[in-house]
Amino acid sequence: MGTDKMNNKKHYSDDGVTKLDRVIIDFVNSNLDKLALAIIVIIAVLVRIFMIPETDLSPDYNSYYLPWTLAYREYGFFGGLSKDIGDYYVPYNVMYAICSLFPCEPYIPIALFSMVAEFVSAVFIKKVLLIILNERGTQEKKAKLTASFAAALTLLLPFVIWNGSLWKQCDAIYVVFLVISLYYLLKDNYRLAFVFLSISFSFKLQAIFFVPLFLVLYFAKKKYSILEFFWVPVIFLIMGLPCVLCHRGLKATYLAYFLQTQEVSTEGYGMVSFYPNFYNFGLDNYDELLTKPAVLIAAAVLGVFAVYVLYHRNFLEKKENVLYFGLFLAWTCCMFLPGMHERYDYAIVLLMTALCLAVCRDKLWVCAIMNVNSMLVYIAVLFKEAVVPITVLSAIQIVTYFIVALDLVRRIGGKRA
């Protein structure tokens, strides 16, 4: 036995493996998971740093965000908030005012705001996945590992990187509050869930896509008062106070979202703007005729699924099903509502990807299609390369949506595990 150890040691040494090598090898093998996660995070940071200086590809930066930020520099922080700068609601205006204070090119703080939000979102996505995996009875160490990698990988999704770093959009900011809201919803802390949903809504109107889930849960679980929904207008009003106190005016401040909903007819967007849904098949220019019917159809589809799940409310006892159903309802909004932009499904694709990576792996093909479609649309907008016609992408998206819808109906009815 002793001879074998000596032979092994001699063989180890003869192969050129030193004590330092053994320390390095042992450290890597002992911390392989942590090192892999660190590498993913470092790559995610570096990719963003390399892309942030590019401003010409963005269709919005030079036309909107740069002039807005420069206007705040000209008028000052409080002076700018008193003016009608930009068409976003107050929280984003405050962000641009803050960006104007930095002695650097505006794209740097604008992109960094999004970058921070993306990483905070990943942290809370991990927390959301841990809730679901723990409910499934997944072993604790495996659950943490699975949730960590799934959350970290969302930082490398093309649409997430391009949205903030190349486009200089700030969808990640409203989405981070939305993710936090869903985390507290799954934790059954409904008050905080509504507060963060309201903050998310105050940043961007698209947060309303997740309100149907909260309405369904109100009737299905009966665990919170209808009064909780009043957090949305209350926080919306509170978030508008910086501009009101700077004498911008109540109408100019609080009607920002109403004015945004008029963009369908006033800015030539038509029924759809680069989002792959039903309206890309020759219906884009008929917004005056189809807008109201489209809203009613969207409400009808949402209502049908809401009623169906309420008849099978046991389906919503599982946290996994709550999140999956909520994502489907939000996706339904994107598929049927008029005036949808290519970025409006940001939260849906982000959370669906994480959920499929960690839990619903039988649906990985769904999130793959959603991500590829999103990536191709971003390529068309940012790089001006229409690799695949939007009608083809729309057809694939519609078929995928209906397959998921039918599968969800079977699951709700108890015909699938």
Short mmCIF file of C-alpha atoms in Angstrom, two decimals:
data_model
loop_
_atom_site.label_atom_id
_atom_site.label_comp_id
_atom_site.label_asym_id
_atom_site.label_seq_id
_atom_site.Cartn_x
_atom_site.Cartn_y
_atom_site.Cartn_z
CA MET A 1 0.00 0.00 0.00
CA GLY A 2 2.80 2.38 0.98
CA THR A 3 4.64 1.45 -2.19
CA ASP A 4 1.56 2.34 -4.28
CA LYS A 5 1.37 5.80 -2.65
CA MET A 6 5.05 6.38 -3.35
CA ASN A 7 4.61 5.27 -6.96
CA ASN A 8 1.57 7.53 -7.36
CA LYS A 9 3.44 10.48 -5.87
CA LYS A 10 6.43 9.81 -8.09
CA HIS A 11 4.15 9.45 -11.14
CA TYR A 12 2.40 12.71 -10.20
CA SER A 13 5.73 14.50 -9.96
CA ASP A 14 7.14 12.93 -13.11
CA ASP A 15 4.17 14.23 -15.08
CA GLY A 16 5.19 17.75 -14.12
CA VAL A 17 2.28 18.35 -11.72
CA THR A 18 3.62 20.53 -8.92
CA LYS A 19 2.12 21.39 -5.55
CA LEU A 20 0.90 24.66 -7.06
CA ASP A 21 -0.84 22.74 -9.82
CA ARG A 22 -2.57 20.52 -7.28
CA VAL A 23 -3.76 23.56 -5.35
CA ILE A 24 -5.13 25.14 -8.54
CA ILE A 25 -6.81 21.92 -9.68
CA ASP A 26 -8.32 21.25 -6.26
CA PHE A 27 -9.59 24.84 -5.99
CA VAL A 28 -11.22 24.73 -9.43
CA ASN A 29 -12.80 21.32 -8.81
CA SER A 30 -14.08 22.43 -5.41
CA ASN A 31 -15.56 25.68 -6.69
CA LEU A 32 -16.52 24.73 -10.23
CA ASP A 33 -20.12 25.97 -9.93
CA LYS A 34 -19.17 29.29 -8.38
CA LEU A 35 -16.45 29.88 -10.95
CA ALA A 36 -18.83 29.08 -13.82
CA LEU A 37 -21.38 31.54 -12.45
CA ALA A 38 -18.68 34.18 -12.00
CA ILE A 39 -17.55 33.68 -15.60
CA ILE A 40 -21.13 34.10 -16.87
CA VAL A 41 -21.53 37.31 -14.88
CA ILE A 42 -18.15 38.68 -16.01
CA ILE A 43 -18.97 37.91 -19.65
CA ALA A 44 -22.37 39.58 -19.23
CA VAL A 45 -20.70 42.71 -17.86
CA LEU A 46 -17.98 42.82 -20.52
CA VAL A 47 -20.40 42.33 -23.41
CA ARG A 48 -22.41 45.29 -22.19
CA ILE A 49 -19.33 47.46 -21.67
CA PHE A 50 -18.20 46.78 -25.23
CA MET A 51 -21.62 47.66 -26.69
CA ILE A 52 -22.58 50.69 -24.60
CA PRO A 53 -20.45 53.24 -26.59
CA GLU A 54 -22.35 52.41 -29.80
CA THR A 55 -25.15 54.95 -30.25
CA ASP A 56 -25.78 55.10 -34.00
CA LEU A 57 -27.62 51.78 -34.20
CA SER A 58 -30.31 52.90 -31.78
CA PRO A 59 -33.35 54.34 -33.59
CA ASP A 60 -34.19 56.36 -30.45
CA TYR A 61 -31.03 57.57 -28.73
CA ASN A 62 -30.01 60.43 -31.01
CA SER A 63 -33.61 61.40 -31.74
CA TYR A 64 -35.03 61.27 -28.23
CA TYR A 65 -32.91 60.28 -25.24
CA LEU A 66 -29.87 62.45 -26.06
CA PRO A 67 -31.93 65.61 -26.71
CA TRP A 68 -34.00 64.96 -23.58
CA THR A 69 -30.91 64.60 -21.41
CA LEU A 70 -29.30 67.67 -22.95
CA ALA A 71 -32.49 69.61 -22.29
CA TYR A 72 -32.25 68.70 -18.61
CA ARG A 73 -28.65 69.89 -18.62
CA GLU A 74 -29.78 73.18 -20.11
CA TYR A 75 -32.70 73.81 -17.76
CA GLY A 76 -31.26 72.14 -14.67
CA PHE A 77 -32.69 69.26 -12.66
CA PHE A 78 -35.75 71.03 -11.24
CA GLY A 79 -36.15 73.42 -14.14
CA GLY A 80 -36.24 70.52 -16.56
CA LEU A 81 -38.90 68.68 -14.56
CA SER A 82 -41.14 71.72 -14.98
CA LYS A 83 -40.92 71.43 -18.78
CA ASP A 84 -42.62 69.05 -21.21
CA ILE A 85 -39.46 67.09 -21.99
CA GLY A 86 -40.03 63.71 -23.55
CA ASP A 87 -43.21 61.64 -23.58
CA TYR A 88 -42.49 59.28 -20.69
CA TYR A 89 -44.09 59.44 -17.28
CA VAL A 90 -42.31 61.16 -14.38
CA PRO A 91 -40.07 58.34 -13.03
CA TYR A 92 -38.25 58.03 -16.36
CA ASN A 93 -38.02 61.82 -16.61
CA VAL A 94 -36.38 61.88 -13.19
CA MET A 95 -33.94 59.25 -14.44
CA TYR A 96 -33.01 61.36 -17.46
CA ALA A 97 -32.65 64.38 -15.19
CA ILE A 98 -30.24 62.39 -13.01
CA CYS A 99 -28.32 61.29 -16.11
CA SER A 100 -27.89 64.94 -17.06
CA LEU A 101 -25.95 65.56 -13.85
CA PHE A 102 -23.04 63.29 -14.78
CA PRO A 103 -20.08 64.95 -16.54
CA CYS A 104 -19.95 62.36 -19.31
CA GLU A 105 -21.78 61.34 -22.46
CA PRO A 106 -25.46 60.71 -21.57
CA TYR A 107 -25.45 57.20 -23.02
CA ILE A 108 -23.19 56.01 -20.20
CA PRO A 109 -25.51 56.63 -17.22
CA ILE A 110 -28.58 55.73 -19.32
CA ALA A 111 -27.12 52.33 -20.18
CA LEU A 112 -25.80 51.80 -16.64
CA PHE A 113 -29.29 52.33 -15.19
CA SER A 114 -30.53 49.50 -17.39
CA MET A 115 -27.52 47.34 -16.64
CA VAL A 116 -28.04 47.60 -12.88
CA ALA A 117 -31.73 46.77 -13.34
CA GLU A 118 -30.88 43.71 -15.43
CA PHE A 119 -28.61 42.31 -12.74
CA VAL A 120 -31.07 43.03 -9.94
CA SER A 121 -33.74 41.29 -12.02
CA ALA A 122 -31.49 38.23 -12.25
CA VAL A 123 -31.20 38.16 -8.45
CA PHE A 124 -34.98 38.19 -8.02
CA ILE A 125 -35.50 35.71 -10.84
CA LYS A 126 -33.32 33.35 -8.83
CA LYS A 127 -35.54 33.96 -5.78
CA VAL A 128 -38.68 33.29 -7.84
CA LEU A 129 -37.25 30.04 -9.19
CA LEU A 130 -36.19 28.93 -5.71
CA ILE A 131 -39.78 29.32 -4.48
CA ILE A 132 -41.01 27.08 -7.31
CA LEU A 133 -38.21 24.51 -7.02
CA ASN A 134 -38.63 24.27 -3.24
CA GLU A 135 -42.35 23.73 -3.71
CA ARG A 136 -41.51 20.90 -6.09
CA GLY A 137 -39.39 19.29 -3.40
CA THR A 138 -36.10 19.75 -5.24
CA GLN A 139 -33.09 19.08 -3.04
CA GLU A 140 -31.85 22.39 -1.59
CA LYS A 141 -28.36 22.40 -3.09
CA LYS A 142 -29.64 21.38 -6.51
CA ALA A 143 -32.41 23.99 -6.33
CA LYS A 144 -29.94 26.79 -5.56
CA LEU A 145 -27.63 25.67 -8.35
CA THR A 146 -30.42 25.35 -10.92
CA ALA A 147 -31.99 28.69 -9.99
CA SER A 148 -28.61 30.46 -10.01
CA PHE A 149 -27.61 29.24 -13.46
CA ALA A 150 -31.05 29.85 -14.99
CA ALA A 151 -31.08 33.41 -13.61
CA ALA A 152 -27.50 34.10 -14.67
CA LEU A 153 -28.13 32.86 -18.20
CA THR A 154 -30.93 35.39 -18.65
CA LEU A 155 -28.19 38.05 -18.55
CA LEU A 156 -26.85 36.65 -21.82
CA LEU A 157 -30.12 36.70 -23.76
CA PRO A 158 -29.59 38.84 -26.89
CA PHE A 159 -32.72 40.97 -26.45
CA VAL A 160 -31.78 41.74 -22.84
CA ILE A 161 -28.26 42.85 -23.80
CA TRP A 162 -29.31 44.80 -26.88
CA ASN A 163 -32.26 46.54 -25.23
CA GLY A 164 -30.16 48.45 -22.71
CA SER A 165 -26.66 48.44 -24.19
CA LEU A 166 -27.32 49.06 -27.88
CA TRP A 167 -30.82 50.53 -28.04
CA LYS A 168 -30.38 52.56 -24.83
CA GLN A 169 -33.94 51.60 -23.93
CA CYS A 170 -34.86 51.25 -20.27
CA ASP A 171 -37.36 48.39 -20.29
CA ALA A 172 -35.21 46.60 -17.73
CA ILE A 173 -36.14 49.23 -15.14
CA TYR A 174 -39.90 48.67 -15.14
CA VAL A 175 -39.29 44.93 -15.50
CA VAL A 176 -37.13 44.72 -12.36
CA PHE A 177 -40.00 46.07 -10.27
CA LEU A 178 -42.37 43.69 -12.03
CA VAL A 179 -40.14 40.71 -11.23
CA ILE A 180 -39.94 41.82 -7.59
CA SER A 181 -43.74 42.11 -7.57
CA LEU A 182 -44.13 38.54 -8.84
CA TYR A 183 -41.64 37.34 -6.25
CA TYR A 184 -43.75 38.77 -3.43
CA LEU A 185 -46.90 37.48 -5.09
CA LEU A 186 -45.52 33.93 -4.99
CA LYS A 187 -44.44 34.56 -1.38
CA ASP A 188 -48.09 35.45 -0.60
CA ASN A 189 -47.03 38.94 0.48
CA TYR A 190 -49.78 40.60 -1.49
CA ARG A 191 -49.36 44.13 -0.17
CA LEU A 192 -45.74 44.35 -1.35
CA ALA A 193 -46.68 42.59 -4.59
CA PHE A 194 -49.17 45.37 -5.36
CA VAL A 195 -46.76 48.11 -4.30
CA PHE A 196 -44.03 46.90 -6.67
CA LEU A 197 -46.54 46.24 -9.45
CA SER A 198 -47.69 49.83 -9.04
CA ILE A 199 -44.11 51.13 -9.17
CA SER A 200 -43.54 49.09 -12.32
CA PHE A 201 -46.72 50.51 -13.86
CA SER A 202 -45.55 54.03 -12.97
CA PHE A 203 -42.43 53.42 -15.02
CA LYS A 204 -44.15 51.84 -18.00
CA LEU A 205 -47.70 51.14 -19.10
CA GLN A 206 -46.85 47.59 -20.23
CA ALA A 207 -46.81 46.41 -16.62
CA ILE A 208 -50.60 46.37 -16.96
CA PHE A 209 -50.24 43.11 -18.91
CA PHE A 210 -49.80 41.36 -15.55
CA VAL A 211 -52.86 42.91 -13.89
CA PRO A 212 -55.14 40.13 -15.25
CA LEU A 213 -53.17 37.63 -13.15
CA PHE A 214 -53.77 39.67 -10.01
CA LEU A 215 -57.48 39.88 -10.85
CA VAL A 216 -57.75 36.12 -11.37
CA LEU A 217 -55.96 35.41 -8.10
CA TYR A 218 -58.27 37.83 -6.29
CA PHE A 219 -61.27 35.68 -7.23
CA ALA A 220 -59.47 32.33 -7.07
CA LYS A 221 -57.63 32.61 -3.76
CA LYS A 222 -59.67 35.24 -1.88
CA LYS A 223 -56.60 36.23 0.12
CA TYR A 224 -56.53 39.98 -0.43
CA SER A 225 -58.99 42.83 -0.64
CA ILE A 226 -60.11 44.55 -3.82
CA LEU A 227 -58.80 47.70 -2.16
CA GLU A 228 -55.24 46.51 -2.80
CA PHE A 229 -55.75 47.42 -6.46
CA PHE A 230 -55.97 51.06 -5.40
CA TRP A 231 -52.22 50.98 -4.79
CA VAL A 232 -51.85 51.35 -8.58
CA PRO A 233 -53.47 54.81 -8.89
CA VAL A 234 -52.15 55.94 -5.50
CA ILE A 235 -48.53 55.19 -6.32
CA PHE A 236 -49.03 56.48 -9.86
CA LEU A 237 -50.09 59.83 -8.39
CA ILE A 238 -47.25 59.82 -5.86
CA MET A 239 -44.66 59.10 -8.57
CA GLY A 240 -45.90 62.12 -10.49
CA LEU A 241 -45.29 64.53 -7.62
CA PRO A 242 -41.73 65.58 -8.63
CA CYS A 243 -43.07 67.22 -11.79
CA VAL A 244 -46.17 68.58 -10.08
CA LEU A 245 -44.06 70.19 -7.35
CA CYS A 246 -41.89 71.71 -10.06
CA HIS A 247 -45.04 73.31 -11.52
CA ARG A 248 -45.26 71.24 -14.68
CA GLY A 249 -49.03 71.06 -14.40
CA LEU A 250 -51.44 68.28 -13.52
CA LYS A 251 -52.64 67.60 -17.05
CA ALA A 252 -49.18 67.49 -18.60
CA THR A 253 -47.98 65.25 -15.77
CA TYR A 254 -50.74 62.73 -15.25
CA LEU A 255 -52.02 62.26 -18.81
CA ALA A 256 -48.71 60.91 -20.14
CA TYR A 257 -50.06 57.36 -20.52
CA PHE A 258 -53.24 58.55 -22.21
CA LEU A 259 -51.11 60.38 -24.75
CA GLN A 260 -48.97 57.27 -25.28
CA THR A 261 -52.05 55.20 -26.13
CA GLN A 262 -52.82 57.70 -28.91
CA GLU A 263 -49.52 56.91 -30.65
CA VAL A 264 -51.21 54.14 -32.62
CA SER A 265 -52.99 56.74 -34.71
CA THR A 266 -50.77 59.83 -34.33
CA GLU A 267 -47.28 58.48 -35.05
CA GLY A 268 -48.02 56.07 -37.87
CA TYR A 269 -47.48 52.90 -35.88
CA GLY A 270 -50.63 51.25 -37.16
CA MET A 271 -51.92 48.07 -35.59
CA VAL A 272 -48.46 46.73 -34.83
CA SER A 273 -44.85 47.90 -34.72
CA PHE A 274 -42.45 45.02 -35.38
CA TYR A 275 -44.15 42.66 -32.91
CA PRO A 276 -44.85 39.24 -34.50
CA ASN A 277 -48.61 38.84 -34.03
CA PHE A 278 -51.86 38.60 -36.01
CA TYR A 279 -51.82 42.14 -37.36
CA ASN A 280 -48.79 41.70 -39.60
CA PHE A 281 -50.92 39.94 -42.21
CA GLY A 282 -52.11 42.99 -44.12
CA LEU A 283 -53.92 44.60 -41.17
CA ASP A 284 -51.30 47.10 -40.01
CA ASN A 285 -52.78 50.12 -41.80
CA TYR A 286 -56.35 49.56 -40.61
CA ASP A 287 -55.86 50.82 -37.08
CA GLU A 288 -58.78 53.25 -37.20
CA LEU A 289 -61.10 50.38 -38.04
CA LEU A 290 -59.57 47.60 -35.95
CA THR A 291 -58.20 49.18 -32.77
CA LYS A 292 -61.36 49.03 -30.68
CA PRO A 293 -62.42 45.55 -31.92
CA ALA A 294 -58.89 44.31 -31.17
CA VAL A 295 -59.11 45.57 -27.59
CA LEU A 296 -62.48 43.84 -27.17
CA ILE A 297 -61.14 40.58 -28.64
CA ALA A 298 -58.14 40.71 -26.29
CA ALA A 299 -60.49 41.25 -23.34
CA ALA A 300 -62.66 38.35 -24.51
CA VAL A 301 -59.73 35.93 -24.80
CA LEU A 302 -58.42 36.97 -21.38
CA GLY A 303 -61.92 36.58 -19.96
CA VAL A 304 -62.35 33.08 -21.38
CA PHE A 305 -59.10 31.86 -19.83
CA ALA A 306 -59.88 33.62 -16.56
CA VAL A 307 -63.30 31.98 -16.27
CA TYR A 308 -61.91 28.59 -17.26
CA VAL A 309 -59.16 28.67 -14.64
CA LEU A 310 -61.64 29.86 -12.00
CA TYR A 311 -63.69 26.74 -12.69
CA HIS A 312 -60.50 24.76 -12.06
CA ARG A 313 -58.97 26.99 -9.39
CA ASN A 314 -56.99 24.15 -7.84
CA PHE A 315 -54.63 24.63 -10.78
CA LEU A 316 -53.46 27.86 -9.17
CA GLU A 317 -52.48 26.20 -5.90
CA LYS A 318 -49.03 25.56 -7.36
CA LYS A 319 -46.67 28.54 -7.60
CA GLU A 320 -45.31 27.22 -10.88
CA ASN A 321 -48.78 27.30 -12.41
CA VAL A 322 -49.45 30.81 -11.12
CA LEU A 323 -46.36 32.18 -12.84
CA TYR A 324 -46.93 30.18 -16.03
CA PHE A 325 -50.56 31.26 -16.26
CA GLY A 326 -49.64 34.89 -15.58
CA LEU A 327 -47.03 34.84 -18.34
CA PHE A 328 -49.56 33.35 -20.74
CA LEU A 329 -52.11 36.08 -19.97
CA ALA A 330 -49.46 38.76 -20.53
CA TRP A 331 -48.46 37.08 -23.79
CA THR A 332 -52.11 37.12 -24.82
CA CYS A 333 -52.09 40.90 -24.43
CA CYS A 334 -49.14 41.15 -26.82
CA MET A 335 -50.77 38.85 -29.34
CA PHE A 336 -54.16 40.56 -29.51
CA LEU A 337 -53.84 44.20 -28.40
CA PRO A 338 -53.17 46.85 -31.07
CA GLY A 339 -50.04 48.98 -31.25
CA MET A 340 -47.66 46.36 -29.85
CA HIS A 341 -43.95 47.15 -30.20
CA GLU A 342 -41.16 44.60 -30.50
CA ARG A 343 -40.03 45.32 -26.92
CA TYR A 344 -43.35 44.88 -25.16
CA ASP A 345 -42.86 41.19 -24.39
CA TYR A 346 -39.53 41.81 -22.60
CA ALA A 347 -40.75 40.59 -19.20
CA ILE A 348 -42.65 37.68 -20.73
CA VAL A 349 -39.71 36.26 -22.68
CA LEU A 350 -37.30 36.92 -19.80
CA LEU A 351 -39.37 35.07 -17.20
CA MET A 352 -40.54 32.33 -19.57
CA THR A 353 -36.91 31.59 -20.43
CA ALA A 354 -35.91 31.35 -16.78
CA LEU A 355 -38.93 29.19 -15.94
CA CYS A 356 -38.26 26.80 -18.82
CA LEU A 357 -34.54 26.54 -18.07
CA ALA A 358 -35.10 25.69 -14.41
CA VAL A 359 -38.49 24.02 -14.22
CA CYS A 360 -40.63 23.50 -17.34
CA ARG A 361 -37.97 21.95 -19.52
CA ASP A 362 -40.58 20.31 -21.71
CA LYS A 363 -41.32 23.87 -22.85
CA LEU A 364 -37.76 24.83 -23.75
CA TRP A 365 -38.78 24.85 -27.39
CA VAL A 366 -41.31 27.58 -26.61
CA CYS A 367 -38.80 29.92 -25.01
CA ALA A 368 -36.33 29.10 -27.80
CA ILE A 369 -38.83 30.25 -30.45
CA MET A 370 -39.72 33.36 -28.43
CA ASN A 371 -36.05 34.27 -28.04
CA VAL A 372 -35.17 33.66 -31.69
CA ASN A 373 -38.16 35.69 -32.86
CA SER A 374 -37.25 38.48 -30.49
CA MET A 375 -33.62 38.42 -31.59
CA LEU A 376 -34.55 38.54 -35.29
CA VAL A 377 -36.90 41.48 -34.73
CA TYR A 378 -34.18 43.34 -32.81
CA ILE A 379 -31.79 42.64 -35.68
CA ALA A 380 -34.32 44.13 -38.12
CA VAL A 381 -34.73 47.28 -36.00
CA LEU A 382 -31.16 47.82 -34.79
CA PHE A 383 -29.05 46.42 -37.62
CA LYS A 384 -31.59 47.07 -40.41
CA GLU A 385 -31.34 43.45 -41.58
CA ALA A 386 -34.67 41.71 -42.16
CA VAL A 387 -33.25 38.19 -42.03
CA VAL A 388 -36.71 36.61 -41.93
CA PRO A 389 -39.91 38.36 -43.12
CA ILE A 390 -42.10 39.56 -40.26
CA THR A 391 -45.01 37.54 -41.66
CA VAL A 392 -42.99 34.33 -41.25
CA LEU A 393 -42.01 35.25 -37.70
CA SER A 394 -45.64 36.10 -36.97
CA ALA A 395 -46.87 32.78 -38.32
CA ILE A 396 -44.38 30.88 -36.16
CA GLN A 397 -45.32 32.98 -33.11
CA ILE A 398 -49.06 32.45 -33.67
CA VAL A 399 -48.70 28.68 -34.05
CA THR A 400 -46.53 28.54 -30.93
CA TYR A 401 -49.07 30.62 -28.99
CA PHE A 402 -51.96 28.34 -29.95
CA ILE A 403 -50.02 25.17 -29.09
CA VAL A 404 -49.19 26.61 -25.66
CA ALA A 405 -52.83 27.73 -25.25
CA LEU A 406 -54.18 24.27 -26.01
CA ASP A 407 -51.64 22.63 -23.73
CA LEU A 408 -52.53 25.09 -20.96
CA VAL A 409 -56.22 24.28 -21.36
CA ARG A 410 -55.41 20.57 -20.93
CA ARG A 411 -53.22 21.25 -17.93
CA ILE A 412 -55.84 23.41 -16.25
CA GLY A 413 -58.45 20.75 -16.88
CA GLY A 414 -56.24 18.15 -15.24
CA LYS A 415 -55.35 16.16 -18.34
CA ARG A 416 -51.66 16.91 -17.99
CA ALA A 417 -49.47 16.67 -14.92
#
